[in-house]
Amino acid sequence: MFHKGQKIGSYKLLTKIGKGGFGEVWLAEKRSELVTKKVAVKLPLEDQVNLETIKQEAELWEQASGHANVLPIIDADIIDGQVLIVSEYAEGGSLHDKLRREGKLSIKQAVEMTIGILNGLEFLHNKRIIHRDIKPQNILLQGDTPRLADFGISRAMQTTAISSTIIGTDSYMSPETFEGKRSIQTDIWAVGVVLYQLLQGSLPFPQEHPSERMFAIIQKDFEPLPDEVPFKLQQIIKKALAKLPENRYAVTSEMCEELKEFLIISAPKPKTAPKTDFLPPKTQKEKIKPEIVTKIRPKTSSLKTKNLVKPTSNQLYFAIPAIAVLFFALIGGYWFLNQSSTETKLIPFRKGDKFGFSDVKKKIIIEPKYEIASEPHEGFIGVGIAKKYGFIDKTGKEVIPLKYDGAFWFSEGFALVNLNNKWGFIDKTGKEIIPLEFDNLTLFSDGLARVKLNDKYGFIDKTGNEVIQPKYNNASLFSEDLAFVELNNKWGIIDKTGKEVMPLKYNNALEFSEGLARVELNDKYGFIDKTGKEVIPIKYNYAHSFSDSLALVKLNDKYSFIDKKGSEVISLKYDSTYPFSEGFACVTLNNKWGFIDKTGKEVIALKYEHTSDFSEGLAAVQLNSNFFYINKNGTEYYEP
């Protein structure tokens, strides 16, 4: 409809710089006898024009102008029947364009950019305006200065301070927006997503399918940031991305001040010599392939992003929000202790903003008093009060004082703990077995923990001895006595002596599960055994590790399950699935979720809006926007 050189009033169109459902945005010039000025002209399409809405948008934009971090409006008019809204032209393009060019920003750049965004939002919020669609595409750059733009879906805040229209871009939408609720904290969530993206170069909830992405935003922890992002900055993002609005920053200036403080304390300081021969690696779960909704308590997980590997399922960090904790915060938690049937099974539950534990008869065993609680593991429960973390036993007795700044739960008799940004291991008496002197570590798996030195990975044993020299660009944890390692973008297998038992040749790999490992070559997936033999052809568009003797695969946009011989035991027909857990798999068809058994029979009807998989006999489900639990018969189960 519009073309280069076209004149609309005093504006001559030069280059189209954007297009969307609203219409098009063009770089234009406005000539006068004294000056020629470049501007951005927003041109709504004729069939999209609602004059009253356009008028409201222009008035709102005019109201929002007048701040260095808000792109000002210049003109709004109807010329020869064409509606146009004219703003300043930001020569630096959008923040989205910058990310496409550079991938991600330095920590300092990302923080300074976010401070500018927050300053602009504070100006809007003081005028009782919520932006509603903060994302890199709507942040334009004038040099290094971010300027908020596109108020087409913004609305003036009413006296309730909450709006009830679901509008926005789902990757940047907070949990409550899916229920139609909007507030200042909605914009703060979106800023948290943008800051994460500036640091990581990807989204905190990268699931590809919209329903999977929404489920992750509502219930799951965000994908962890790399080691290079300081702990303080990760805590700021954690608070901005809190599931409950009241747990986020109350106002933008609060988040802004913490970021300014971070810049001050993170200014370069003289480096001190390390106390050991190596620096340890990442403690958090690393980025996984967003093909399916990850299980609430996964046994295995899949890889998409090159050079990133998956930690073990017992590597959930309860000080930085764990999957279990965030899920509790929304709908209560019902994970059971992995104990024998003769022992008391504890079920975490949430009352107000505190966590406690009940038995299966809903009798309260541990009163709700903890701000954070982990899944019980090896007889211990990680808990936190006032940002200090320790461990209690199943009676509620505090066996390890709440004194640490962070912790992972117990694995193989050891817990990974943090104090003053240094990591080490304690045993079940609280004794420091490996001193708290490392920048980072992983939990033990098969008796070894992964470490990192000068961006190279290796392994230590439980005495702290370096048993495999740090020389790899990346490495998985040991599983079934083998580990995948990566060098020069190729993956292979080593044993516990460091010997390469399979050459480094794959583009990506996922650790062994039930004797087979998933590998990727040229964007196709298959499975190999421990000798490196390809037992299931590399032909699938996607594949997940084996669980309950079946593996999830994707071919031609449909999901199915195969056995260890590669035979398709459940037909390729579902839009999405979880792996099997406890004999059941969550599946979705036409946006409805339910459960199938290993024969493919639908044992629980596909009627739910969302589901988790079964864990200790219970699955979380959503129906008519209500969350609750069901057992394997489909019977509903609620918290005390």
XYZ file of C-alpha atoms in Angstrom:
640
model
C 0.000 0.000 0.000
C 2.801 2.422 0.923
C 5.934 2.846 -1.207
C 9.297 4.561 -1.221
C 9.085 8.192 -2.333
C 5.369 8.460 -1.499
C 4.344 11.801 -0.020
C 1.766 12.122 2.730
C 1.319 15.771 3.488
C 4.738 17.215 4.272
C 6.245 13.770 4.877
C 8.151 11.836 2.211
C 8.549 8.093 2.858
C 12.145 6.862 2.569
C 12.470 3.326 3.973
C 10.089 0.919 5.674
C 11.526 0.124 9.098
C 8.747 -1.954 10.646
C 5.497 -3.790 10.073
C 2.885 -5.401 12.281
C -0.812 -5.888 12.819
C -1.134 -2.128 13.415
C 0.222 -1.275 9.956
C 3.675 -0.023 8.941
C 6.407 2.277 10.262
C 8.475 4.272 7.767
C 11.555 6.427 8.003
C 10.454 9.698 6.443
C 11.708 13.219 6.015
C 9.863 16.445 6.583
C 11.098 19.368 4.497
C 10.608 23.026 5.251
C 12.225 26.134 3.834
C 14.800 26.104 6.615
C 15.414 22.471 7.608
C 14.909 18.850 6.603
C 14.219 16.503 9.490
C 14.100 12.704 9.588
C 11.195 11.210 11.529
C 9.447 7.880 12.074
C 5.902 7.723 10.697
C 3.450 5.113 11.950
C 0.787 4.380 9.318
C -2.154 2.241 10.468
C -3.750 0.171 7.715
C -7.192 1.266 6.572
C -8.937 -1.917 7.742
C -7.258 -1.555 11.155
C -8.176 2.077 11.702
C -10.327 2.932 14.693
C -10.174 6.694 14.942
C -11.134 6.785 18.588
C -8.410 4.270 19.475
C -5.841 6.152 17.378
C -6.848 9.401 19.072
C -6.456 7.816 22.497
C -3.057 6.413 21.555
C -1.834 9.805 20.320
C -3.101 11.541 23.434
C -1.473 8.930 25.652
C 1.818 9.207 23.791
C 1.698 12.983 24.110
C 1.084 12.570 27.835
C 4.022 10.162 28.079
C 6.479 12.397 26.230
C 8.963 14.603 28.044
C 11.555 12.177 29.377
C 14.962 11.225 27.968
C 14.052 7.523 28.060
C 10.677 7.921 26.338
C 10.487 8.484 22.579
C 8.475 11.706 22.056
C 5.560 12.105 19.675
C 5.830 14.932 17.133
C 2.551 14.892 15.258
C -0.724 12.987 14.839
C -3.118 13.772 12.046
C -5.350 12.548 9.211
C -4.069 13.589 5.790
C -6.087 12.732 2.676
C -7.844 10.027 4.652
C -4.606 8.474 5.955
C -4.044 8.379 9.687
C -0.427 8.929 10.742
C 1.427 9.271 14.025
C 4.876 10.846 13.832
C 7.640 10.424 16.386
C 11.346 11.140 16.594
C 13.521 8.801 14.579
C 15.898 6.712 16.684
C 18.971 6.258 14.514
C 20.260 3.323 16.536
C 17.303 1.151 15.616
C 15.723 -1.067 18.266
C 17.288 -2.986 21.109
C 16.065 -6.058 19.256
C 18.216 -5.068 16.261
C 21.214 -4.574 18.542
C 20.765 -8.041 20.056
C 20.527 -9.572 16.585
C 23.834 -7.958 15.687
C 25.727 -8.573 18.918
C 24.026 -11.616 20.434
C 24.189 -10.230 23.970
C 25.653 -7.277 25.863
C 28.382 -7.000 28.439
C 27.238 -7.004 32.052
C 27.920 -3.274 32.396
C 26.103 -2.438 29.142
C 23.118 -4.611 30.071
C 22.769 -3.055 33.517
C 23.123 0.510 32.231
C 20.582 -0.181 29.486
C 18.136 -1.594 32.037
C 18.573 1.414 34.325
C 17.544 3.655 31.407
C 14.482 1.490 30.693
C 13.468 1.628 34.370
C 13.888 5.410 34.439
C 11.531 5.717 31.477
C 9.014 3.394 33.109
C 9.138 5.336 36.375
C 8.180 8.442 34.406
C 5.233 6.577 32.849
C 4.124 5.014 36.118
C 4.131 8.400 37.833
C 1.669 9.479 35.150
C -0.398 6.360 35.946
C 0.467 4.663 32.656
C 1.433 1.005 32.338
C 3.325 0.289 29.134
C 2.079 -3.338 28.882
C 4.433 -4.426 26.114
C 8.023 -3.880 27.219
C 10.272 -5.885 24.880
C 13.433 -5.188 22.841
C 11.391 -4.363 19.717
C 9.691 -1.507 21.594
C 12.911 -0.062 23.018
C 14.582 2.243 20.502
C 18.144 3.507 20.746
C 19.371 7.063 20.469
C 23.090 6.349 20.703
C 23.320 4.219 23.843
C 20.179 5.732 25.354
C 17.132 3.427 25.425
C 13.816 5.120 24.625
C 10.460 3.471 25.253
C 8.139 3.420 22.259
C 4.910 1.906 20.938
C 2.165 2.949 23.289
C -0.470 1.410 21.015
C -1.377 -1.173 23.638
C -0.678 0.941 26.709
C -3.561 2.163 28.824
C -3.964 4.811 31.515
C -4.152 3.177 34.924
C -7.521 3.342 36.639
C -7.951 4.027 40.325
C -7.708 0.291 41.064
C -4.144 0.357 39.663
C -4.969 -2.910 37.883
C -6.100 -3.401 34.296
C -7.930 -6.511 33.109
C -7.190 -6.751 29.405
C -4.864 -9.506 28.206
C -2.578 -7.728 25.751
C 1.122 -8.100 25.127
C 3.828 -10.421 23.833
C 3.642 -13.741 25.689
C 7.409 -14.233 26.022
C 7.488 -11.069 28.165
C 4.160 -11.552 29.966
C 4.038 -12.244 33.702
C 2.037 -15.124 35.231
C -0.879 -12.922 36.323
C -1.337 -11.393 32.858
C -2.702 -14.716 31.615
C -5.572 -14.091 34.032
C -6.062 -10.578 32.654
C -4.378 -8.729 35.543
C -1.989 -5.819 34.934
C -0.091 -3.559 37.313
C 3.258 -1.825 37.743
C 4.703 -5.238 38.621
C 3.692 -6.465 35.152
C 6.107 -3.984 33.562
C 8.772 -4.885 36.134
C 8.494 -8.576 35.163
C 8.988 -7.630 31.499
C 12.090 -5.597 32.422
C 13.429 -8.667 34.216
C 12.950 -10.695 31.031
C 14.712 -8.028 28.958
C 17.656 -7.819 31.398
C 17.985 -11.617 31.293
C 17.930 -11.505 27.479
C 20.590 -8.781 27.356
C 22.885 -10.915 29.515
C 22.187 -14.339 28.011
C 21.179 -13.578 24.432
C 18.076 -15.759 24.830
C 14.791 -15.784 26.728
C 14.385 -17.047 30.294
C 11.416 -19.160 29.171
C 12.434 -20.347 25.683
C 9.686 -22.928 25.052
C 8.619 -22.794 21.409
C 4.925 -23.684 21.682
C 2.808 -20.842 23.163
C 0.917 -23.135 25.554
C 4.187 -24.694 26.759
C 5.704 -21.266 27.188
C 2.729 -20.022 29.198
C 2.853 -23.132 31.386
C 6.556 -22.547 32.041
C 6.019 -18.868 32.888
C 3.253 -19.728 35.334
C 4.889 -22.694 37.026
C 8.564 -23.179 36.238
C 11.887 -21.606 37.084
C 13.618 -19.566 34.414
C 16.610 -21.054 32.603
C 19.743 -20.328 34.679
C 22.215 -17.655 33.719
C 25.896 -18.462 33.078
C 28.639 -18.294 35.697
C 29.831 -14.944 34.422
C 26.682 -13.206 35.700
C 27.422 -12.223 39.326
C 25.312 -13.660 42.124
C 23.953 -10.219 43.122
C 22.735 -9.542 39.587
C 21.103 -12.969 39.409
C 19.279 -12.142 42.650
C 17.953 -8.909 41.127
C 16.606 -10.832 38.128
C 15.177 -13.459 40.477
C 13.184 -10.791 42.316
C 11.976 -9.128 39.093
C 10.789 -12.549 37.857
C 9.072 -13.606 41.081
C 5.876 -15.484 40.233
C 3.719 -13.464 42.622
C 3.488 -9.696 41.894
C 3.794 -8.830 45.573
C 7.182 -10.579 45.682
C 8.609 -8.386 42.916
C 9.926 -4.863 43.306
C 7.191 -2.528 44.492
C 8.267 0.276 42.142
C 10.762 0.602 39.296
C 13.006 2.935 41.313
C 13.609 0.142 43.839
C 14.989 -2.172 41.137
C 16.866 0.743 39.576
C 18.645 1.581 42.848
C 19.757 -2.020 43.315
C 21.203 -2.058 39.796
C 23.053 1.217 40.462
C 24.407 -0.248 43.688
C 25.516 -3.333 41.771
C 27.465 -1.159 39.308
C 29.293 0.467 42.211
C 30.210 -2.724 44.056
C 31.139 -4.544 40.838
C 33.603 -1.899 39.685
C 36.963 -3.511 38.821
C 39.071 -4.394 41.861
C 42.583 -5.898 42.190
C 42.459 -9.637 41.640
C 43.749 -12.018 44.303
C 45.442 -15.288 43.546
C 43.172 -18.359 43.578
C 43.525 -20.761 46.472
C 43.444 -23.864 44.278
C 44.699 -25.030 40.928
C 41.275 -24.813 39.380
C 38.135 -22.700 39.350
C 34.838 -24.580 39.670
C 32.012 -24.533 37.109
C 28.347 -23.768 37.011
C 26.087 -24.679 39.861
C 22.781 -24.023 38.226
C 20.956 -26.053 35.632
C 22.086 -25.094 32.177
C 19.984 -24.288 29.206
C 17.852 -27.074 27.736
C 16.110 -27.513 24.455
C 12.648 -25.911 24.582
C 10.862 -28.529 22.444
C 8.528 -29.764 25.170
C 7.302 -28.670 28.550
C 10.004 -29.766 30.976
C 8.821 -31.897 33.854
C 8.283 -30.238 37.210
C 10.802 -32.645 38.702
C 12.630 -33.965 35.651
C 14.741 -37.086 35.643
C 16.410 -36.097 32.406
C 16.233 -33.119 30.136
C 17.028 -32.305 26.546
C 19.595 -30.005 24.935
C 19.101 -27.571 22.118
C 21.638 -24.789 22.514
C 25.111 -25.799 21.464
C 27.778 -26.132 24.160
C 25.306 -26.308 27.028
C 24.768 -29.439 29.076
C 22.170 -30.661 31.530
C 22.877 -31.246 35.199
C 21.295 -34.079 37.109
C 17.764 -33.874 38.437
C 18.985 -33.532 42.012
C 20.727 -30.272 41.141
C 17.871 -27.907 42.019
C 19.018 -24.797 43.837
C 16.508 -23.761 46.446
C 18.148 -20.451 47.330
C 17.917 -19.213 43.767
C 14.244 -19.990 42.984
C 13.950 -23.712 42.313
C 11.334 -25.282 40.110
C 9.691 -26.868 43.146
C 9.666 -23.626 45.126
C 8.139 -21.559 42.339
C 5.518 -24.167 41.750
C 4.654 -24.144 45.459
C 4.287 -20.389 45.265
C 1.487 -20.707 42.715
C -0.486 -23.774 43.560
C 1.142 -25.547 46.509
C 3.505 -28.499 46.228
C 3.033 -32.181 46.721
C 6.376 -33.856 46.275
C 6.944 -36.816 48.544
C 10.054 -37.932 50.393
C 11.844 -40.748 48.584
C 11.582 -43.069 51.527
C 10.290 -46.584 52.057
C 6.544 -47.130 52.300
C 6.855 -47.767 56.056
C 8.198 -44.269 56.738
C 6.232 -41.049 56.963
C 5.901 -39.361 53.596
C 5.981 -35.584 53.750
C 4.105 -33.283 51.399
C 5.195 -29.629 51.199
C 2.346 -27.125 51.319
C 2.075 -23.361 51.355
C -0.009 -21.286 53.749
C 0.068 -17.591 53.003
C 3.700 -16.903 52.163
C 5.145 -19.668 54.364
C 5.942 -23.314 53.665
C 5.374 -26.358 55.839
C 4.923 -30.125 55.478
C 2.017 -32.512 56.000
C 1.613 -36.289 55.746
C -0.629 -38.042 53.240
C -3.578 -37.696 55.638
C -3.060 -33.924 55.580
C -1.875 -33.858 59.177
C 0.607 -31.005 59.576
C 4.005 -32.431 60.575
C 6.095 -29.263 60.210
C 4.340 -25.949 60.756
C 4.501 -23.454 57.848
C 7.202 -20.973 58.824
C 9.786 -21.132 56.049
C 10.016 -18.608 53.232
C 11.582 -21.195 50.927
C 11.679 -24.987 51.076
C 13.238 -27.571 48.766
C 12.057 -31.039 47.907
C 13.148 -33.485 50.631
C 16.198 -35.461 49.561
C 18.367 -38.018 51.346
C 16.373 -37.355 54.527
C 17.032 -33.608 54.546
C 14.965 -30.584 53.544
C 16.577 -27.338 52.459
C 14.827 -24.337 54.008
C 15.316 -20.584 54.102
C 14.307 -17.663 56.305
C 15.385 -14.040 55.789
C 17.700 -15.018 52.913
C 19.646 -17.508 55.007
C 19.554 -21.213 54.209
C 20.165 -24.464 56.025
C 18.696 -27.954 56.451
C 16.054 -29.625 58.629
C 15.209 -33.310 59.051
C 11.753 -34.856 58.554
C 10.735 -33.984 62.109
C 11.474 -30.313 61.531
C 14.633 -30.306 63.644
C 17.253 -27.840 62.394
C 20.262 -30.109 61.823
C 22.363 -27.609 59.860
C 21.972 -23.940 60.895
C 20.340 -21.449 58.550
C 23.513 -19.465 57.880
C 24.325 -19.924 54.189
C 23.646 -17.470 51.375
C 22.675 -20.311 49.049
C 22.615 -24.075 48.791
C 21.896 -27.122 46.688
C 20.315 -30.097 48.405
C 22.137 -33.278 49.386
C 23.465 -35.638 46.724
C 25.638 -38.663 47.480
C 25.910 -37.507 51.092
C 27.170 -34.013 50.273
C 25.424 -30.656 49.936
C 26.762 -27.742 47.943
C 26.585 -24.480 49.928
C 27.479 -20.833 49.374
C 28.732 -18.191 51.783
C 30.010 -14.780 50.706
C 29.886 -15.887 47.059
C 32.218 -18.849 47.690
C 31.169 -22.471 47.250
C 32.128 -25.742 48.914
C 30.684 -29.025 50.224
C 29.348 -30.022 53.643
C 28.389 -33.473 54.924
C 25.222 -34.329 56.852
C 26.723 -33.154 60.127
C 27.392 -29.731 58.619
C 31.169 -30.283 58.508
C 32.948 -28.563 55.604
C 34.437 -31.464 53.667
C 35.636 -29.303 50.768
C 36.261 -25.711 51.973
C 34.045 -22.834 50.838
C 36.676 -21.226 48.637
C 35.463 -21.851 45.092
C 33.770 -19.466 42.712
C 31.508 -22.291 41.516
C 30.978 -26.065 41.643
C 28.463 -28.736 40.660
C 26.958 -31.464 42.804
C 28.568 -34.898 42.802
C 27.314 -37.398 40.255
C 28.756 -40.918 40.115
C 31.330 -39.787 42.690
C 32.737 -36.881 40.658
C 31.951 -33.164 40.507
C 32.581 -31.017 37.460
C 34.987 -28.067 37.772
C 36.122 -25.211 35.583
C 39.484 -23.483 35.065
C 39.997 -20.639 32.606
C 36.793 -21.588 30.777
C 37.833 -25.252 30.590
C 36.040 -28.153 32.253
C 37.338 -31.111 34.243
C 36.355 -33.224 37.287
C 37.320 -33.601 40.955
C 36.651 -36.422 43.424
C 35.185 -36.120 46.931
C 38.555 -35.227 48.440
C 38.915 -32.282 46.037
C 41.588 -34.001 43.930
C 41.596 -33.174 40.228
C 41.053 -36.540 38.512
C 40.347 -35.275 34.977
C 42.304 -32.245 33.829
C 40.239 -29.168 32.857
C 40.694 -29.012 29.096
C 37.227 -29.291 27.564
C 35.016 -26.451 26.338
C 32.041 -28.137 27.981
C 31.086 -31.334 29.762
C 28.073 -33.147 31.123
C 28.027 -34.668 34.580
C 28.921 -38.349 34.865
C 26.004 -40.723 34.398
C 26.310 -44.500 34.295
C 30.114 -44.049 34.658
C 30.427 -42.014 31.464
C 30.388 -38.304 30.651
C 29.974 -36.380 27.429
C 32.604 -33.745 26.710
C 32.898 -31.088 24.039
C 35.908 -29.649 22.285
C 35.772 -27.370 19.239
C 31.984 -27.822 18.957
C 32.192 -31.632 18.793
C 30.931 -34.008 21.474
C 32.198 -37.423 22.520
C 32.397 -39.716 25.583
C 35.029 -40.157 28.292
C 35.237 -42.619 31.189
C 36.264 -41.820 34.763
C 39.952 -42.062 33.897
C 39.496 -39.377 31.238
C 39.930 -41.850 28.375
C 37.924 -41.036 25.232
C 35.762 -44.109 24.695
C 33.977 -42.548 21.727
C 35.469 -39.913 19.370
C 34.302 -36.310 19.570
C 32.138 -36.081 16.470
C 28.542 -35.121 17.412
C 27.042 -31.628 17.287
C 25.394 -32.215 20.632
C 24.656 -34.983 23.115
C 22.624 -35.737 26.231
C 23.918 -37.952 29.031
C 23.187 -41.686 29.229
C 19.805 -42.810 30.502
C 18.849 -46.480 30.679
C 21.970 -47.401 28.712
C 21.375 -45.128 25.731
C 22.324 -41.536 25.007
C 20.635 -39.099 22.672
C 22.930 -37.462 20.130
C 22.520 -34.786 17.486
C 24.172 -34.603 14.092
C 23.237 -32.029 11.454
C 20.010 -31.095 13.289
C 18.798 -34.704 13.408
C 18.529 -36.870 16.510
C 19.094 -40.511 17.333
C 20.558 -42.785 20.042
C 23.869 -44.521 20.687
C 24.894 -47.176 23.209
C 27.956 -47.091 25.494
C 30.254 -48.417 22.775
C 29.251 -45.514 20.521
C 27.196 -47.751 18.235
C 24.223 -46.009 16.637
C 21.308 -48.210 17.750
C 18.472 -45.881 16.711
C 19.039 -43.975 13.442
C 19.737 -40.248 13.557
C 16.630 -39.146 11.685
C 14.240 -37.418 14.087
C 13.491 -33.692 14.234
C 13.785 -33.990 17.992
C 14.244 -36.707 20.625
C 14.266 -36.913 24.415
C 16.186 -39.310 26.661
C 14.717 -42.707 27.542
C 12.430 -42.747 30.564
C 10.490 -45.837 31.669
C 12.019 -47.677 28.666
C 10.439 -45.300 26.146
C 11.804 -42.193 24.431
C 9.828 -39.258 23.141
C 10.523 -38.359 19.493
C 9.287 -35.790 17.014
C 8.903 -36.213 13.291
C 7.105 -33.846 10.930
C 5.775 -31.750 13.846
C 4.073 -34.687 15.562
C 5.176 -36.436 18.736
C 5.291 -40.122 19.552
C 7.204 -42.716 21.605
C 9.692 -45.363 20.548
C 11.184 -48.326 22.405
C 14.887 -49.203 22.634
C 14.756 -51.018 19.323
C 13.489 -47.875 17.617
C 9.986 -49.283 17.089
C 7.160 -46.748 17.206
C 4.966 -48.032 20.047
C 2.639 -44.998 20.122
C 1.654 -43.370 16.848
C 2.940 -39.952 15.801
C -0.152 -37.838 16.324
C 0.220 -35.570 19.377
C 0.961 -31.849 19.283
C 3.191 -32.092 22.332
C 4.082 -34.515 25.115
C 6.083 -35.110 28.282
C 8.312 -38.160 28.676
C 6.827 -41.131 30.550
C 6.909 -40.950 34.331
C 5.458 -43.593 36.626
C 3.860 -45.334 33.660
C 1.979 -42.272 32.360
C 2.772 -39.542 29.841
C 1.130 -36.112 29.491
C 0.012 -35.474 25.925
C -1.779 -32.634 24.181
C -3.999 -32.553 21.122
C -5.916 -29.496 19.939
C -4.796 -27.561 23.047
C -6.226 -30.115 25.493
C -4.035 -32.100 27.860
C -4.476 -35.563 29.326
C -2.580 -38.783 30.033
C -1.815 -41.971 28.127
C -0.341 -45.265 29.295
C 2.416 -47.219 27.553
C -0.047 -48.841 25.157
C -1.153 -45.396 23.975
C -4.549 -45.681 25.674
C -5.933 -42.369 26.948
C -6.381 -43.258 30.607
C -7.214 -39.700 31.709
C -9.229 -37.717 29.192
C -7.633 -34.888 27.210
C -9.604 -32.070 28.818
C -7.155 -30.020 30.874
C -5.678 -26.646 29.969
C -2.288 -27.763 31.334
C -0.762 -30.626 33.274
C 2.484 -31.682 34.902
C 3.650 -35.284 34.847
C 3.048 -37.681 37.738
C 5.405 -37.526 40.702
C 4.809 -39.907 43.605
C 1.321 -40.613 42.309
C 0.114 -37.022 41.887
C -0.013 -34.665 38.895
C -0.735 -30.927 38.861
C -3.460 -29.857 36.435
C -5.240 -26.697 35.358
C -8.940 -26.672 34.477
C -11.079 -23.561 33.998
C -8.110 -21.513 35.252
C -8.091 -23.448 38.565
C -5.028 -25.407 39.708
C -5.244 -28.621 41.713
C -3.835 -32.156 41.816
C -5.174 -35.460 40.545
C -4.146 -39.034 41.267
C -3.771 -41.740 38.642
C -7.500 -42.433 38.699
C -8.216 -38.789 37.922
C -9.483 -38.120 41.453
C -8.894 -34.548 42.647
C -6.565 -33.924 45.593
C -6.085 -30.644 47.429
C -3.611 -29.265 49.955
C -4.467 -29.058 53.693
